[in-house]
């Protein structure tokens, strides 16, 4: 396997870790994606709340906007609402599972933020979303890098390539035995 | 089957032989000279045949061969190569225009003021891009001090051409505001704002105010004298801007001491070069017969960058970012040196 530092995967996307608050920021938006359902607090939610509380304690005199959201869609909506009138000097910190962080990062990048304006606190990195190059379906599964999964769109067996899109937050998946297919040079 | 078509295309359009690709050393004719202020002269150049010139990125400069009275002591030259920022937007130009401040030191800029006239041929090279806009900028904050207005004007014209938005801060001494009318004309368009400042205090105030109020995704660019650039960097940091959004171009460098002696090993040949105080690594490399491109020789232009394999470095240039300096894998051979007296470095040449 290639060295992961040579890929588009941020370190936190495969090894859970919490990055520190950037002390130079004037305003911080903190987004915690808890994954909590109707049945109450999940272990993920508890860990995410701890990360967000740690960031709040470490952010000094900067202005804070804190959003604890149940799912990625709500997290992105809260972030985008915050960024509508944001000025340079704004930082965004996202806590959650790796797939949630990648999805929110994609929205932050779309809003014009650069990598040095984003920080992440990842509490688990087992689940990945994989985008199929053959049918464009996205499949979420607990799968490791270079392992296989079945595409939810076309049922092909996909290998999870160590590349993640900044634009969508999904990993790249392609047919595992693509080289072995009967295939001829088109006339 | 496709070969004849390719051949025909090559016949009609020989790759990179079209004049709009030419950036090597060549002669251009002076077609216009305009006095902008008491000390700034605007010089317009065209190809001798009136044809198209190479396009350039906003903020690019043209290297002009000048024949000053006072030459650098180091070499037995009779000419000097000066870099001047182009003032246009850079798209399909038929003319190159530069604005030159008379420095009054008998150097190349004085030659441009005293010797150049309409009809003369001058030797140029480039354009070269060293201060380009970021392609993903959502908005631009452009800051000019004095003659540093020239690349800023180029950036502003490009923003207008491509339908972007920008704010311009121009700091000048009353009566010495070159291109002020050009900037005011641009500011009459929607999406372009001009803030003028004529004192040091006023400039600092405007910078603090404008840095605090730029939309997300803005990149800032500045060119001007060292004190103004220091104020610019400070204002950006105070407003919480990350380093990656704050760009600047310097045209003067502070005086440097002679530096420490160190030893450089050339990786390809194993040759060891002793570099004493007062001699630059660049000079040592050139004397040993290694071809190293160079231009300003004062740590400003970035031309003489050499890759480094190992060894402690003391970076004294104004080109590399802090992260590039700490990586320790490259250095500007004209000013940067070994990290301490007797340091051993290995350059990858």
XYZ file of N, CA, C and O in Angstrom, chain A residues 22 24-26 83 86-91 108-114 116-117, chain B residues 136 138 211-219 237-245:
160
model
N -7.039 26.951 16.434
C -6.067 27.893 15.896
C -6.202 29.213 16.665
O -7.211 29.905 16.545
N -5.061 32.061 16.221
C -5.064 33.311 15.456
C -6.450 33.661 14.918
O -6.644 34.742 14.385
N -7.407 32.748 15.036
C -8.739 33.021 14.493
C -9.492 34.060 15.313
O -9.371 34.096 16.534
N -10.292 34.915 14.642
C -11.100 35.920 15.342
C -12.455 35.353 15.727
O -13.038 35.678 16.742
N -21.695 31.010 7.460
C -20.668 31.521 6.557
C -21.202 32.541 5.557
O -20.418 33.182 4.862
N -19.692 35.674 6.624
C -18.411 35.561 7.332
C -17.324 36.368 6.637
O -17.350 36.571 5.425
N -16.358 36.827 7.418
C -15.211 37.582 6.910
C -13.954 36.718 7.039
O -13.917 35.773 7.840
N -12.898 37.057 6.310
C -11.628 36.340 6.486
C -11.156 36.568 7.920
O -11.280 37.678 8.441
N -10.612 35.520 8.548
C -10.295 35.554 9.970
C -11.182 34.565 10.704
O -11.005 34.309 11.884
N -12.142 34.006 9.958
C -13.078 33.015 10.475
C -12.426 31.628 10.403
O -11.759 31.322 9.428
N -12.615 30.809 11.429
C -12.128 29.426 11.392
C -13.317 28.495 11.629
O -14.266 28.861 12.324
N -17.442 23.262 3.507
C -16.597 24.396 3.898
C -15.714 24.835 2.738
O -15.528 26.026 2.495
N -15.176 23.857 1.998
C -14.331 24.177 0.846
C -15.166 24.895 -0.222
O -14.725 25.874 -0.821
N -16.395 24.426 -0.430
C -17.283 25.096 -1.388
C -17.531 26.545 -0.987
O -17.697 27.418 -1.829
N -17.574 26.807 0.318
C -17.845 28.161 0.798
C -16.622 29.065 0.688
O -16.716 30.250 0.982
N -15.472 28.510 0.272
C -14.293 29.343 0.055
C -13.230 29.229 1.124
O -12.239 29.956 1.095
N -13.382 28.323 2.077
C -12.379 28.165 3.126
C -11.191 27.346 2.611
O -11.357 26.453 1.788
N -10.003 27.660 3.121
C -8.798 26.931 2.759
C -8.444 25.960 3.886
O -8.973 26.052 4.988
N -5.960 25.725 5.835
C -5.439 26.265 7.096
C -6.494 27.055 7.868
O -6.196 27.681 8.870
N -7.735 27.055 7.400
C -8.821 27.672 8.151
C -9.767 26.618 8.733
O -10.813 26.947 9.273
N -8.305 30.536 -7.282
C -9.558 30.295 -6.569
C -9.957 31.484 -5.693
O -10.773 31.341 -4.811
N -11.947 34.461 -4.295
C -13.342 34.880 -4.432
C -13.437 36.402 -4.573
O -14.436 36.942 -5.043
N -8.768 44.950 6.273
C -8.485 43.541 6.566
C -9.566 42.930 7.451
O -9.835 41.741 7.384
N -10.180 43.770 8.301
C -11.189 43.237 9.219
C -12.503 42.943 8.513
O -13.379 42.307 9.091
N -12.649 43.372 7.264
C -13.961 43.297 6.627
C -13.879 42.777 5.193
O -14.379 43.405 4.266
N -13.224 41.626 4.999
C -13.164 41.028 3.663
C -13.943 39.717 3.656
O -13.822 38.921 4.576
N -14.733 39.488 2.600
C -15.535 38.266 2.563
C -14.665 37.001 2.540
O -13.516 37.037 2.087
N -15.229 35.922 3.022
C -14.558 34.628 3.050
C -14.029 34.286 1.663
O -14.706 34.501 0.672
N -12.818 33.747 1.604
C -12.254 33.362 0.319
C -11.455 34.463 -0.358
O -10.965 34.278 -1.466
N -11.297 35.618 0.309
C -10.506 36.716 -0.253
C -9.016 36.392 -0.163
O -8.565 35.791 0.807
N -8.264 36.800 -1.181
C -6.806 36.783 -1.088
C -6.316 38.226 -1.154
O -6.900 39.049 -1.851
N -2.319 39.849 10.162
C -2.238 38.954 11.315
C -3.218 39.397 12.400
O -3.890 38.562 13.019
N -3.321 40.711 12.601
C -4.218 41.217 13.646
C -5.673 40.873 13.339
O -6.488 40.697 14.242
N -5.997 40.765 12.042
C -7.370 40.450 11.655
C -7.590 38.942 11.545
O -8.651 38.502 11.090
N -6.590 38.150 11.930
C -6.755 36.701 11.949
C -6.612 36.027 10.594
O -7.116 34.934 10.383
N -5.902 36.666 9.665
C -5.738 36.060 8.339
C -4.690 34.958 8.383
O -3.594 35.174 8.917
N -4.963 33.788 7.783
C -3.913 32.767 7.677
C -2.859 33.205 6.655
O -3.171 33.932 5.710
N -1.636 32.731 6.859
C -0.508 33.138 6.009
C -0.780 32.900 4.516
O -0.389 33.681 3.665
N -1.491 31.815 4.226
C -1.720 31.436 2.835
C -2.591 32.405 2.048
O -2.712 32.274 0.827
N -3.224 33.363 2.707
C -4.059 34.338 1.993
C -3.373 35.683 1.820
O -3.958 36.612 1.266
